[in-house]
Amino acid sequence: MKDEINIFSPATVANVSCGFDVLGFCLESVGDNMLIRKTKKKGIYITKIKGDFDLPYETELNVAGVSALAMYQTLNVDFGFEIEIDKKIKPGSGIGSSAASAVGSVFGMNQLLGNPYNKTQLTQFAIKGEALASKCEHADNLAPAIFGGFTLVKSIVPLVILEIPSPSNLYATIIHPQIEIKTFEARAILPKTIPLNNAITQWANFGSLIHALHTNDYDLIKQSLNDVIVEPHRSKLIPYYNEVKKTMINAGALGAGISGSGPSIFSLSKGVETAKHVADNVSNLYAKTGIAFDVYVSKINTQGIQIIK
Ligand code: HSE
């Protein structure tokens, strides 16, 4: 059995407009690299963090460390693990930075142990790491990172994850304005109750979106990508949100919304050419704002987290 393994841990888009806290999808071209190594010394150690971010080395304070510990506590082994993180996804970006760290450690450890745990069990461990960052247990970034494609978190207790098919010509365009929004702060501004008519609109859109993904119905995806519950509150935190959304849709996107808790904004398009056209238009718009940003175009990553050969 191998003693160390390199992992690509992908970025993800959670919520997908109408699926707050339950729906997410996995990106192909953005993610962290991680190395997990067996050590003679027992315990979990974060030994290297690359990237220009101020992340803690203390295992109990590091998202990757906390999820690794959750798994380690279930093992009866006379060795430990070291974790090296090459952090490429900026924390607080809205594309699952903490989820990528949380799943990378447990996926890598599982591989080195000969895969005793299934994907749902890995997600269960990773929830502990994610909760450190967002102060709440949710799995809508973790599940797509581990399973790939679109996933629906049916329930947290017990943890039930459904894999939803991805239409093969569906591409995401993401703009990431370089400001940080902390998930727990973006959660704190949400109302505790919602009007019944908004709930009806949201679950009609959500059901339609799931149906559209199953039936490759791009037109229905377009009609379903709406969020009447969360977007009205969180969009205020994102500079030029309405302009970006309008630009993406005018450029041909099926729909656009806040990626996770923001500030990233995602759109979905039919075909890579349209997704690139959306990227060009939104880049031209945002270049005028004076706020630094990144733009990504990605096919839906149906494989999820991977071993780097
Ligand atoms: N569903 C979560 C939220 C995703 O929107 O708060 C962010 O981690």
PDB file of C-alpha atoms and ligand atoms in Angstrom:
ATOM      1  CA  MET A   1       0.000   0.000   0.000  1.00  0.00           C
ATOM      2  CA  LYS A   2       1.194   3.550  -0.805  1.00  0.00           C
ATOM      3  CA  ASP A   3       2.506   5.875   1.887  1.00  0.00           C
ATOM      4  CA  GLU A   4       1.603   9.160   0.257  1.00  0.00           C
ATOM      5  CA  ILE A   5      -0.860  10.454  -2.275  1.00  0.00           C
ATOM      6  CA  ASN A   6      -1.470  13.647  -4.255  1.00  0.00           C
ATOM      7  CA  ILE A   7      -5.029  14.872  -4.547  1.00  0.00           C
ATOM      8  CA  PHE A   8      -6.857  17.440  -6.686  1.00  0.00           C
ATOM      9  CA  SER A   9      -9.673  18.775  -4.518  1.00  0.00           C
ATOM     10  CA  PRO A  10     -12.145  20.720  -6.667  1.00  0.00           C
ATOM     11  CA  ALA A  11     -13.997  23.972  -6.173  1.00  0.00           C
ATOM     12  CA  THR A  12     -17.792  23.742  -6.102  1.00  0.00           C
ATOM     13  CA  VAL A  13     -20.861  25.930  -6.509  1.00  0.00           C
ATOM     14  CA  ALA A  14     -23.436  25.541  -3.734  1.00  0.00           C
ATOM     15  CA  ASN A  15     -27.119  26.546  -3.647  1.00  0.00           C
ATOM     16  CA  VAL A  16     -27.419  26.915  -7.465  1.00  0.00           C
ATOM     17  CA  SER A  17     -30.023  29.694  -7.002  1.00  0.00           C
ATOM     18  CA  CYS A  18     -33.089  27.800  -5.792  1.00  0.00           C
ATOM     19  CA  GLY A  19     -31.413  24.993  -3.796  1.00  0.00           C
ATOM     20  CA  PHE A  20     -30.139  26.790  -0.694  1.00  0.00           C
ATOM     21  CA  ASP A  21     -28.065  24.462   1.509  1.00  0.00           C
ATOM     22  CA  VAL A  22     -29.003  21.317  -0.451  1.00  0.00           C
ATOM     23  CA  LEU A  23     -27.891  21.557  -4.091  1.00  0.00           C
ATOM     24  CA  GLY A  24     -24.380  21.948  -5.506  1.00  0.00           C
ATOM     25  CA  PHE A  25     -22.177  21.118  -8.467  1.00  0.00           C
ATOM     26  CA  CYS A  26     -18.505  20.450  -8.994  1.00  0.00           C
ATOM     27  CA  LEU A  27     -16.054  22.489 -11.091  1.00  0.00           C
ATOM     28  CA  GLU A  28     -13.338  21.069 -13.282  1.00  0.00           C
ATOM     29  CA  SER A  29     -10.707  23.742 -13.733  1.00  0.00           C
ATOM     30  CA  VAL A  30     -10.398  25.206 -10.238  1.00  0.00           C
ATOM     31  CA  GLY A  31      -9.263  23.496  -7.061  1.00  0.00           C
ATOM     32  CA  ASP A  32      -6.578  22.850  -4.448  1.00  0.00           C
ATOM     33  CA  ASN A  33      -3.763  20.324  -4.573  1.00  0.00           C
ATOM     34  CA  MET A  34      -3.113  18.349  -1.411  1.00  0.00           C
ATOM     35  CA  LEU A  35      -0.594  15.740  -0.370  1.00  0.00           C
ATOM     36  CA  ILE A  36      -1.455  13.245   2.354  1.00  0.00           C
ATOM     37  CA  ARG A  37       1.357  11.155   3.829  1.00  0.00           C
ATOM     38  CA  LYS A  38       1.438   8.358   6.402  1.00  0.00           C
ATOM     39  CA  THR A  39       3.777   9.040   9.335  1.00  0.00           C
ATOM     40  CA  LYS A  40       5.232   6.815  12.067  1.00  0.00           C
ATOM     41  CA  LYS A  41       4.117   9.342  14.648  1.00  0.00           C
ATOM     42  CA  LYS A  42       0.466   8.973  15.617  1.00  0.00           C
ATOM     43  CA  GLY A  43      -1.890  11.914  15.071  1.00  0.00           C
ATOM     44  CA  ILE A  44      -2.776  14.423  12.355  1.00  0.00           C
ATOM     45  CA  TYR A  45      -0.279  17.115  11.384  1.00  0.00           C
ATOM     46  CA  ILE A  46      -0.585  20.033   8.946  1.00  0.00           C
ATOM     47  CA  THR A  47       3.008  20.332   7.767  1.00  0.00           C
ATOM     48  CA  LYS A  48       2.846  22.703   4.808  1.00  0.00           C
ATOM     49  CA  ILE A  49       0.418  25.355   3.529  1.00  0.00           C
ATOM     50  CA  LYS A  50       1.235  26.965   0.190  1.00  0.00           C
ATOM     51  CA  GLY A  51      -0.693  29.994  -1.032  1.00  0.00           C
ATOM     52  CA  ASP A  52      -0.936  33.572   0.061  1.00  0.00           C
ATOM     53  CA  PHE A  53      -3.556  33.046   2.766  1.00  0.00           C
ATOM     54  CA  ASP A  54      -3.341  33.190   6.519  1.00  0.00           C
ATOM     55  CA  LEU A  55      -4.429  29.645   7.397  1.00  0.00           C
ATOM     56  CA  PRO A  56      -3.664  27.956  10.729  1.00  0.00           C
ATOM     57  CA  TYR A  57      -1.253  25.024  11.125  1.00  0.00           C
ATOM     58  CA  GLU A  58      -2.885  23.862  14.387  1.00  0.00           C
ATOM     59  CA  THR A  59      -4.812  20.720  13.467  1.00  0.00           C
ATOM     60  CA  GLU A  60      -7.851  21.632  15.569  1.00  0.00           C
ATOM     61  CA  LEU A  61      -8.083  25.083  13.956  1.00  0.00           C
ATOM     62  CA  ASN A  62      -7.578  23.979  10.363  1.00  0.00           C
ATOM     63  CA  VAL A  63     -10.581  22.791   8.334  1.00  0.00           C
ATOM     64  CA  ALA A  64      -8.574  19.950   6.719  1.00  0.00           C
ATOM     65  CA  GLY A  65      -7.221  19.025  10.143  1.00  0.00           C
ATOM     66  CA  VAL A  66     -10.631  18.918  11.818  1.00  0.00           C
ATOM     67  CA  SER A  67     -12.180  16.633   9.203  1.00  0.00           C
ATOM     68  CA  ALA A  68      -9.055  14.440   9.279  1.00  0.00           C
ATOM     69  CA  LEU A  69      -9.347  14.187  13.067  1.00  0.00           C
ATOM     70  CA  ALA A  70     -13.023  13.204  12.778  1.00  0.00           C
ATOM     71  CA  MET A  71     -11.964  10.242  10.641  1.00  0.00           C
ATOM     72  CA  TYR A  72      -8.793   9.471  12.614  1.00  0.00           C
ATOM     73  CA  GLN A  73     -10.767   9.092  15.832  1.00  0.00           C
ATOM     74  CA  THR A  74     -12.642   6.165  14.284  1.00  0.00           C
ATOM     75  CA  LEU A  75      -9.420   4.347  13.331  1.00  0.00           C
ATOM     76  CA  ASN A  76      -7.376   1.995  15.439  1.00  0.00           C
ATOM     77  CA  VAL A  77      -3.946   2.467  13.838  1.00  0.00           C
ATOM     78  CA  ASP A  78      -0.381   2.846  15.083  1.00  0.00           C
ATOM     79  CA  PHE A  79       0.562   5.539  12.576  1.00  0.00           C
ATOM     80  CA  GLY A  80      -0.519   9.093  11.763  1.00  0.00           C
ATOM     81  CA  PHE A  81      -0.948  11.389   8.775  1.00  0.00           C
ATOM     82  CA  GLU A  82       0.706  14.575   7.526  1.00  0.00           C
ATOM     83  CA  ILE A  83      -1.227  16.977   5.334  1.00  0.00           C
ATOM     84  CA  GLU A  84       0.256  19.454   2.868  1.00  0.00           C
ATOM     85  CA  ILE A  85      -2.114  21.958   1.301  1.00  0.00           C
ATOM     86  CA  ASP A  86      -1.423  23.900  -1.878  1.00  0.00           C
ATOM     87  CA  LYS A  87      -4.292  26.349  -1.416  1.00  0.00           C
ATOM     88  CA  LYS A  88      -5.436  27.791  -4.711  1.00  0.00           C
ATOM     89  CA  ILE A  89      -9.073  28.564  -3.858  1.00  0.00           C
ATOM     90  CA  LYS A  90      -9.192  31.789  -1.881  1.00  0.00           C
ATOM     91  CA  PRO A  91     -10.987  31.411   1.474  1.00  0.00           C
ATOM     92  CA  GLY A  92     -14.265  33.346   1.522  1.00  0.00           C
ATOM     93  CA  SER A  93     -14.598  33.164  -2.270  1.00  0.00           C
ATOM     94  CA  GLY A  94     -17.958  31.375  -2.450  1.00  0.00           C
ATOM     95  CA  ILE A  95     -16.638  28.451  -4.474  1.00  0.00           C
ATOM     96  CA  GLY A  96     -16.141  25.962  -1.683  1.00  0.00           C
ATOM     97  CA  SER A  97     -12.657  26.764  -0.413  1.00  0.00           C
ATOM     98  CA  SER A  98     -13.225  25.236   3.020  1.00  0.00           C
ATOM     99  CA  ALA A  99     -15.063  22.253   1.519  1.00  0.00           C
ATOM    100  CA  ALA A 100     -12.088  21.495  -0.763  1.00  0.00           C
ATOM    101  CA  SER A 101      -9.766  21.419   2.255  1.00  0.00           C
ATOM    102  CA  ALA A 102     -12.230  19.391   4.313  1.00  0.00           C
ATOM    103  CA  VAL A 103     -12.723  16.664   1.715  1.00  0.00           C
ATOM    104  CA  GLY A 104      -9.089  16.525   0.536  1.00  0.00           C
ATOM    105  CA  SER A 105      -7.700  15.247   3.819  1.00  0.00           C
ATOM    106  CA  VAL A 106     -10.310  12.535   4.394  1.00  0.00           C
ATOM    107  CA  PHE A 107     -10.322  11.390   0.756  1.00  0.00           C
ATOM    108  CA  GLY A 108      -6.522  11.079   0.776  1.00  0.00           C
ATOM    109  CA  MET A 109      -6.431   9.251   4.120  1.00  0.00           C
ATOM    110  CA  ASN A 110      -9.134   6.874   2.943  1.00  0.00           C
ATOM    111  CA  GLN A 111      -7.086   6.036  -0.155  1.00  0.00           C
ATOM    112  CA  LEU A 112      -3.979   5.333   1.932  1.00  0.00           C
ATOM    113  CA  LEU A 113      -6.063   3.085   4.206  1.00  0.00           C
ATOM    114  CA  GLY A 114      -7.393   1.017   1.293  1.00  0.00           C
ATOM    115  CA  ASN A 115     -10.791   2.753   1.049  1.00  0.00           C
ATOM    116  CA  PRO A 116     -12.607   1.494   4.155  1.00  0.00           C
ATOM    117  CA  TYR A 117     -15.143   4.350   3.942  1.00  0.00           C
ATOM    118  CA  ASN A 118     -17.702   5.136   1.249  1.00  0.00           C
ATOM    119  CA  LYS A 119     -18.355   8.610  -0.183  1.00  0.00           C
ATOM    120  CA  THR A 120     -21.230   9.391   2.181  1.00  0.00           C
ATOM    121  CA  GLN A 121     -19.089   8.469   5.181  1.00  0.00           C
ATOM    122  CA  LEU A 122     -16.280  10.698   3.883  1.00  0.00           C
ATOM    123  CA  THR A 123     -18.767  13.546   3.550  1.00  0.00           C
ATOM    124  CA  GLN A 124     -19.863  12.911   7.138  1.00  0.00           C
ATOM    125  CA  PHE A 125     -16.283  13.393   8.399  1.00  0.00           C
ATOM    126  CA  ALA A 126     -15.786  16.439   6.183  1.00  0.00           C
ATOM    127  CA  ILE A 127     -18.917  18.113   7.618  1.00  0.00           C
ATOM    128  CA  LYS A 128     -16.961  18.581  10.878  1.00  0.00           C
ATOM    129  CA  GLY A 129     -14.255  20.551   9.049  1.00  0.00           C
ATOM    130  CA  GLU A 130     -16.749  22.614   7.052  1.00  0.00           C
ATOM    131  CA  ALA A 131     -18.605  23.473  10.267  1.00  0.00           C
ATOM    132  CA  LEU A 132     -15.439  25.063  11.637  1.00  0.00           C
ATOM    133  CA  ALA A 133     -15.520  27.609   8.799  1.00  0.00           C
ATOM    134  CA  SER A 134     -19.238  28.307   8.506  1.00  0.00           C
ATOM    135  CA  LYS A 135     -20.320  27.616  12.120  1.00  0.00           C
ATOM    136  CA  CYS A 136     -23.064  25.354  10.826  1.00  0.00           C
ATOM    137  CA  GLU A 137     -23.228  21.799   9.476  1.00  0.00           C
ATOM    138  CA  HIS A 138     -24.081  21.766   5.787  1.00  0.00           C
ATOM    139  CA  ALA A 139     -22.835  19.582   2.952  1.00  0.00           C
ATOM    140  CA  ASP A 140     -23.860  21.309  -0.268  1.00  0.00           C
ATOM    141  CA  ASN A 141     -20.215  22.034  -1.225  1.00  0.00           C
ATOM    142  CA  LEU A 142     -18.766  18.856   0.274  1.00  0.00           C
ATOM    143  CA  ALA A 143     -21.058  16.411  -1.520  1.00  0.00           C
ATOM    144  CA  PRO A 144     -20.353  17.616  -5.085  1.00  0.00           C
ATOM    145  CA  ALA A 145     -16.612  17.802  -4.290  1.00  0.00           C
ATOM    146  CA  ILE A 146     -16.640  14.125  -3.259  1.00  0.00           C
ATOM    147  CA  PHE A 147     -19.251  12.672  -5.639  1.00  0.00           C
ATOM    148  CA  GLY A 148     -18.750  14.999  -8.629  1.00  0.00           C
ATOM    149  CA  GLY A 149     -21.544  16.364 -10.830  1.00  0.00           C
ATOM    150  CA  PHE A 150     -24.682  17.760  -9.201  1.00  0.00           C
ATOM    151  CA  THR A 151     -25.638  16.479  -5.762  1.00  0.00           C
ATOM    152  CA  LEU A 152     -28.687  16.960  -3.579  1.00  0.00           C
ATOM    153  CA  VAL A 153     -28.283  16.681   0.182  1.00  0.00           C
ATOM    154  CA  LYS A 154     -31.605  15.062   1.084  1.00  0.00           C
ATOM    155  CA  SER A 155     -30.862  15.238   4.820  1.00  0.00           C
ATOM    156  CA  ILE A 156     -27.967  15.853   7.186  1.00  0.00           C
ATOM    157  CA  VAL A 157     -29.216  13.561   9.976  1.00  0.00           C
ATOM    158  CA  PRO A 158     -29.042  10.912   8.748  1.00  0.00           C
ATOM    159  CA  LEU A 159     -26.754  12.041   5.940  1.00  0.00           C
ATOM    160  CA  VAL A 160     -28.421  11.158   2.633  1.00  0.00           C
ATOM    161  CA  ILE A 161     -26.904  12.380  -0.649  1.00  0.00           C
ATOM    162  CA  LEU A 162     -28.518  11.937  -4.059  1.00  0.00           C
ATOM    163  CA  GLU A 163     -26.525  12.154  -7.274  1.00  0.00           C
ATOM    164  CA  ILE A 164     -28.310  14.210  -9.945  1.00  0.00           C
ATOM    165  CA  PRO A 165     -27.337  13.819 -13.626  1.00  0.00           C
ATOM    166  CA  SER A 166     -25.475  16.636 -15.387  1.00  0.00           C
ATOM    167  CA  PRO A 167     -26.486  17.488 -18.970  1.00  0.00           C
ATOM    168  CA  SER A 168     -23.318  16.966 -21.009  1.00  0.00           C
ATOM    169  CA  ASN A 169     -23.313  20.366 -22.672  1.00  0.00           C
ATOM    170  CA  LEU A 170     -23.737  22.375 -19.481  1.00  0.00           C
ATOM    171  CA  TYR A 171     -20.906  24.809 -18.643  1.00  0.00           C
ATOM    172  CA  ALA A 172     -20.412  27.192 -15.755  1.00  0.00           C
ATOM    173  CA  THR A 173     -18.940  30.678 -15.901  1.00  0.00           C
ATOM    174  CA  ILE A 174     -17.831  32.046 -12.538  1.00  0.00           C
ATOM    175  CA  ILE A 175     -16.690  35.547 -11.676  1.00  0.00           C
ATOM    176  CA  HIS A 176     -14.872  35.900  -8.389  1.00  0.00           C
ATOM    177  CA  PRO A 177     -14.528  39.518  -7.226  1.00  0.00           C
ATOM    178  CA  GLN A 178     -11.506  39.620  -4.893  1.00  0.00           C
ATOM    179  CA  ILE A 179     -13.350  40.566  -1.741  1.00  0.00           C
ATOM    180  CA  GLU A 180     -13.985  38.165   1.124  1.00  0.00           C
ATOM    181  CA  ILE A 181     -17.428  37.244   2.427  1.00  0.00           C
ATOM    182  CA  LYS A 182     -17.433  34.975   5.462  1.00  0.00           C
ATOM    183  CA  THR A 183     -20.094  32.288   5.189  1.00  0.00           C
ATOM    184  CA  PHE A 184     -21.242  32.653   8.781  1.00  0.00           C
ATOM    185  CA  GLU A 185     -21.732  36.390   8.258  1.00  0.00           C
ATOM    186  CA  ALA A 186     -23.665  35.820   5.033  1.00  0.00           C
ATOM    187  CA  ARG A 187     -25.848  33.335   6.927  1.00  0.00           C
ATOM    188  CA  ALA A 188     -26.435  35.723   9.812  1.00  0.00           C
ATOM    189  CA  ILE A 189     -28.198  38.272   7.571  1.00  0.00           C
ATOM    190  CA  LEU A 190     -30.809  35.789   6.336  1.00  0.00           C
ATOM    191  CA  PRO A 191     -34.350  35.942   7.724  1.00  0.00           C
ATOM    192  CA  LYS A 192     -35.381  33.149  10.085  1.00  0.00           C
ATOM    193  CA  THR A 193     -38.834  32.800   8.499  1.00  0.00           C
ATOM    194  CA  ILE A 194     -40.062  33.267   4.933  1.00  0.00           C
ATOM    195  CA  PRO A 195     -43.472  34.085   3.443  1.00  0.00           C
ATOM    196  CA  LEU A 196     -45.398  31.049   2.185  1.00  0.00           C
ATOM    197  CA  ASN A 197     -45.713  32.444  -1.347  1.00  0.00           C
ATOM    198  CA  ASN A 198     -41.904  32.709  -1.594  1.00  0.00           C
ATOM    199  CA  ALA A 199     -41.533  29.157  -0.334  1.00  0.00           C
ATOM    200  CA  ILE A 200     -43.973  27.963  -3.009  1.00  0.00           C
ATOM    201  CA  THR A 201     -42.090  29.772  -5.777  1.00  0.00           C
ATOM    202  CA  GLN A 202     -38.758  28.413  -4.529  1.00  0.00           C
ATOM    203  CA  TRP A 203     -39.761  24.765  -4.282  1.00  0.00           C
ATOM    204  CA  ALA A 204     -41.503  24.933  -7.648  1.00  0.00           C
ATOM    205  CA  ASN A 205     -38.245  26.232  -9.180  1.00  0.00           C
ATOM    206  CA  PHE A 206     -36.177  23.700  -7.284  1.00  0.00           C
ATOM    207  CA  GLY A 207     -38.316  20.752  -8.367  1.00  0.00           C
ATOM    208  CA  SER A 208     -38.267  22.030 -11.954  1.00  0.00           C
ATOM    209  CA  LEU A 209     -34.492  22.392 -11.911  1.00  0.00           C
ATOM    210  CA  ILE A 210     -34.020  18.807 -10.699  1.00  0.00           C
ATOM    211  CA  HIS A 211     -36.450  17.588 -13.377  1.00  0.00           C
ATOM    212  CA  ALA A 212     -34.623  19.654 -16.024  1.00  0.00           C
ATOM    213  CA  LEU A 213     -31.248  18.148 -15.057  1.00  0.00           C
ATOM    214  CA  HIS A 214     -32.729  14.661 -15.356  1.00  0.00           C
ATOM    215  CA  THR A 215     -34.290  15.333 -18.743  1.00  0.00           C
ATOM    216  CA  ASN A 216     -31.533  17.505 -20.322  1.00  0.00           C
ATOM    217  CA  ASP A 217     -34.079  20.287 -20.674  1.00  0.00           C
ATOM    218  CA  TYR A 218     -31.958  23.431 -21.028  1.00  0.00           C
ATOM    219  CA  ASP A 219     -35.011  25.621 -21.489  1.00  0.00           C
ATOM    220  CA  LEU A 220     -36.463  24.436 -18.194  1.00  0.00           C
ATOM    221  CA  ILE A 221     -33.068  25.007 -16.492  1.00  0.00           C
ATOM    222  CA  LYS A 222     -33.366  28.588 -17.730  1.00  0.00           C
ATOM    223  CA  GLN A 223     -36.849  28.969 -16.286  1.00  0.00           C
ATOM    224  CA  SER A 224     -35.857  27.421 -12.952  1.00  0.00           C
ATOM    225  CA  LEU A 225     -32.667  29.291 -12.010  1.00  0.00           C
ATOM    226  CA  ASN A 226     -34.336  31.825  -9.719  1.00  0.00           C
ATOM    227  CA  ASP A 227     -33.918  32.533  -6.040  1.00  0.00           C
ATOM    228  CA  VAL A 228     -36.591  34.578  -4.260  1.00  0.00           C
ATOM    229  CA  ILE A 229     -35.401  33.726  -0.745  1.00  0.00           C
ATOM    230  CA  VAL A 230     -31.652  34.257  -0.298  1.00  0.00           C
ATOM    231  CA  GLU A 231     -30.527  36.403  -3.230  1.00  0.00           C
ATOM    232  CA  PRO A 232     -32.516  39.523  -2.226  1.00  0.00           C
ATOM    233  CA  HIS A 233     -30.535  39.660   1.049  1.00  0.00           C
ATOM    234  CA  ARG A 234     -27.070  38.494   0.033  1.00  0.00           C
ATOM    235  CA  SER A 235     -26.854  40.311  -3.293  1.00  0.00           C
ATOM    236  CA  LYS A 236     -26.392  43.548  -1.336  1.00  0.00           C
ATOM    237  CA  LEU A 237     -23.013  42.236  -0.128  1.00  0.00           C
ATOM    238  CA  ILE A 238     -21.662  41.833  -3.664  1.00  0.00           C
ATOM    239  CA  PRO A 239     -20.531  44.925  -5.594  1.00  0.00           C
ATOM    240  CA  TYR A 240     -22.305  45.289  -8.973  1.00  0.00           C
ATOM    241  CA  TYR A 241     -24.251  42.042  -8.455  1.00  0.00           C
ATOM    242  CA  ASN A 242     -27.304  43.062 -10.497  1.00  0.00           C
ATOM    243  CA  GLU A 243     -25.173  44.382 -13.355  1.00  0.00           C
ATOM    244  CA  VAL A 244     -23.149  41.143 -13.451  1.00  0.00           C
ATOM    245  CA  LYS A 245     -26.249  38.961 -13.444  1.00  0.00           C
ATOM    246  CA  LYS A 246     -27.878  40.993 -16.213  1.00  0.00           C
ATOM    247  CA  THR A 247     -24.684  40.922 -18.305  1.00  0.00           C
ATOM    248  CA  MET A 248     -24.371  37.152 -17.958  1.00  0.00           C
ATOM    249  CA  ILE A 249     -27.973  36.546 -19.011  1.00  0.00           C
ATOM    250  CA  ASN A 250     -27.779  39.064 -21.869  1.00  0.00           C
ATOM    251  CA  ALA A 251     -24.650  37.248 -23.095  1.00  0.00           C
ATOM    252  CA  GLY A 252     -26.654  34.053 -23.416  1.00  0.00           C
ATOM    253  CA  ALA A 253     -26.412  32.324 -20.021  1.00  0.00           C
ATOM    254  CA  LEU A 254     -29.419  30.235 -19.005  1.00  0.00           C
ATOM    255  CA  GLY A 255     -29.358  31.886 -15.597  1.00  0.00           C
ATOM    256  CA  ALA A 256     -27.056  33.343 -12.964  1.00  0.00           C
ATOM    257  CA  GLY A 257     -26.926  33.622  -9.197  1.00  0.00           C
ATOM    258  CA  ILE A 258     -24.736  33.864  -6.119  1.00  0.00           C
ATOM    259  CA  SER A 259     -22.257  31.013  -5.827  1.00  0.00           C
ATOM    260  CA  GLY A 260     -22.529  29.655  -2.291  1.00  0.00           C
ATOM    261  CA  SER A 261     -22.466  32.569   0.111  1.00  0.00           C
ATOM    262  CA  GLY A 262     -20.652  34.809  -2.402  1.00  0.00           C
ATOM    263  CA  PRO A 263     -18.938  36.968  -3.488  1.00  0.00           C
ATOM    264  CA  SER A 264     -18.511  34.688  -6.535  1.00  0.00           C
ATOM    265  CA  ILE A 265     -21.354  34.791  -9.042  1.00  0.00           C
ATOM    266  CA  PHE A 266     -22.035  31.754 -11.232  1.00  0.00           C
ATOM    267  CA  SER A 267     -23.944  31.290 -14.449  1.00  0.00           C
ATOM    268  CA  LEU A 268     -24.828  28.171 -16.406  1.00  0.00           C
ATOM    269  CA  SER A 269     -24.772  28.060 -20.200  1.00  0.00           C
ATOM    270  CA  LYS A 270     -25.538  25.580 -22.936  1.00  0.00           C
ATOM    271  CA  GLY A 271     -22.220  24.975 -24.704  1.00  0.00           C
ATOM    272  CA  VAL A 272     -18.670  26.104 -24.022  1.00  0.00           C
ATOM    273  CA  GLU A 273     -18.774  28.898 -26.635  1.00  0.00           C
ATOM    274  CA  THR A 274     -21.660  30.607 -24.862  1.00  0.00           C
ATOM    275  CA  ALA A 275     -19.954  30.119 -21.483  1.00  0.00           C
ATOM    276  CA  LYS A 276     -16.797  31.794 -22.875  1.00  0.00           C
ATOM    277  CA  HIS A 277     -18.843  34.615 -24.372  1.00  0.00           C
ATOM    278  CA  VAL A 278     -20.413  35.168 -20.941  1.00  0.00           C
ATOM    279  CA  ALA A 279     -16.899  35.217 -19.432  1.00  0.00           C
ATOM    280  CA  ASP A 280     -15.711  37.835 -21.942  1.00  0.00           C
ATOM    281  CA  ASN A 281     -18.700  40.097 -21.380  1.00  0.00           C
ATOM    282  CA  VAL A 282     -18.592  39.894 -17.613  1.00  0.00           C
ATOM    283  CA  SER A 283     -14.810  40.503 -17.621  1.00  0.00           C
ATOM    284  CA  ASN A 284     -15.311  43.661 -19.705  1.00  0.00           C
ATOM    285  CA  LEU A 285     -17.954  44.859 -17.264  1.00  0.00           C
ATOM    286  CA  TYR A 286     -15.998  44.135 -14.096  1.00  0.00           C
ATOM    287  CA  ALA A 287     -12.730  45.547 -15.459  1.00  0.00           C
ATOM    288  CA  LYS A 288     -14.406  48.962 -15.252  1.00  0.00           C
ATOM    289  CA  THR A 289     -15.197  48.639 -11.528  1.00  0.00           C
ATOM    290  CA  GLY A 290     -11.615  48.829 -10.276  1.00  0.00           C
ATOM    291  CA  ILE A 291     -12.174  45.687  -8.166  1.00  0.00           C
ATOM    292  CA  ALA A 292      -9.748  42.838  -8.914  1.00  0.00           C
ATOM    293  CA  PHE A 293     -11.440  39.645 -10.085  1.00  0.00           C
ATOM    294  CA  ASP A 294     -10.922  36.196 -11.608  1.00  0.00           C
ATOM    295  CA  VAL A 295     -13.145  34.543 -14.180  1.00  0.00           C
ATOM    296  CA  TYR A 296     -13.408  30.794 -14.761  1.00  0.00           C
ATOM    297  CA  VAL A 297     -15.163  28.712 -17.396  1.00  0.00           C
ATOM    298  CA  SER A 298     -15.689  25.085 -16.462  1.00  0.00           C
ATOM    299  CA  LYS A 299     -17.559  22.031 -17.627  1.00  0.00           C
ATOM    300  CA  ILE A 300     -19.459  20.324 -14.829  1.00  0.00           C
ATOM    301  CA  ASN A 301     -16.876  17.999 -13.247  1.00  0.00           C
ATOM    302  CA  THR A 302     -18.642  14.659 -13.018  1.00  0.00           C
ATOM    303  CA  GLN A 303     -15.677  12.897 -11.435  1.00  0.00           C
ATOM    304  CA  GLY A 304     -15.186  15.067  -8.350  1.00  0.00           C
ATOM    305  CA  ILE A 305     -12.097  14.781  -6.182  1.00  0.00           C
ATOM    306  CA  GLN A 306      -9.264  12.905  -7.880  1.00  0.00           C
ATOM    307  CA  ILE A 307      -5.881  11.332  -7.316  1.00  0.00           C
ATOM    308  CA  ILE A 308      -3.154  13.165  -9.228  1.00  0.00           C
ATOM    309  CA  LYS A 309      -1.014  10.499 -10.914  1.00  0.00           C
TER     310      LYS A 309
HETATM  311  N1  HSE B   1     -25.257  26.768   1.539  1.00  0.00           N
HETATM  312  C1  HSE B   1     -24.167  27.514   2.113  1.00  0.00           C
HETATM  313  C2  HSE B   1     -24.597  28.949   2.254  1.00  0.00           C
HETATM  314  C3  HSE B   1     -22.990  27.406   1.190  1.00  0.00           C
HETATM  315  O1  HSE B   1     -25.064  29.504   1.264  1.00  0.00           O
HETATM  316  O2  HSE B   1     -24.486  29.511   3.339  1.00  0.00           O
HETATM  317  C4  HSE B   1     -21.813  28.221   1.626  1.00  0.00           C
HETATM  318  O3  HSE B   1     -20.854  27.451   2.245  1.00  0.00           O
END
